[in-house]
């Protein structure tokens, strides 16, 4: 299959790299020093699932210069989705699809508004990876998994083909979801509270998860996400909070989230899509979310400072 990866960072670089390693035709869209390094030295991936290099690695900055593809892996940050999705059209045929891989629950609708609802395949991924230096992706932990599915739950030919491609890659476990909305919220239940608590404490998981008061804050934030999901007609599996807390306990002690790292580095983060999204969606539903409201208020000054406000 022919793929384009829009946002060749920790997520896009890893999954796109694995697809290229498996023999698929993959073009990486990137910018700046990262783009230059990929063009000159290829895309390097250091992973607990095995290191590899994609070289040569076709790379571009402008989607208009890329030939139409079967699948676009849209792996930009949440605040970049609207603009990035609007720029995808030159790469899309009538039968092309866009796989969204953002944290949060609103990206599929934002992408659909820009490039057509019939083109979007909502997806969820789980891994801990980041750009260690230009041209180098470091996968630090968590078995890389990607789950995706049609909004109506049907096993279409395109999701079957995408599953065959991804599941055939070394270091990737792929699943077709019959209820992708539940999968999106199940990930949201973990990533938003985990990111916010890590950012507020300015510590990796191994430090804060063993502090009873901080753990209680995490649990409360998760409970609020579960309540919000129910208000929106999404029924998370029984025991989701306990299972997610157990997953948090099994993460490497040094584990951090990308939102946390961005905030601590003084960079714009996904705060508005994660904790801010919880507060915003809860307000629309008339639901009180005091734990997440506190986390959002505590982190908002750093976010605004990073964005020049």
GROMACS .gro file of C-alpha atoms in nm, residues 102 123 141 164 188 192 249 271 284:
model
    9
  102UNK     CA    1  -0.444   1.203   1.807
  123UNK     CA    2  -0.788   0.559   1.539
  141UNK     CA    3   0.816   0.180   2.631
  164UNK     CA    4  -0.337  -0.635   0.714
  188UNK     CA    5  -0.885   0.951   2.687
  192UNK     CA    6  -0.565   1.321   2.985
  249UNK     CA    7   0.135   0.129   3.785
  271UNK     CA    8  -0.370   2.091   2.713
  284UNK     CA    9  -2.177   2.173   2.774
   0.00000   0.00000   0.00000
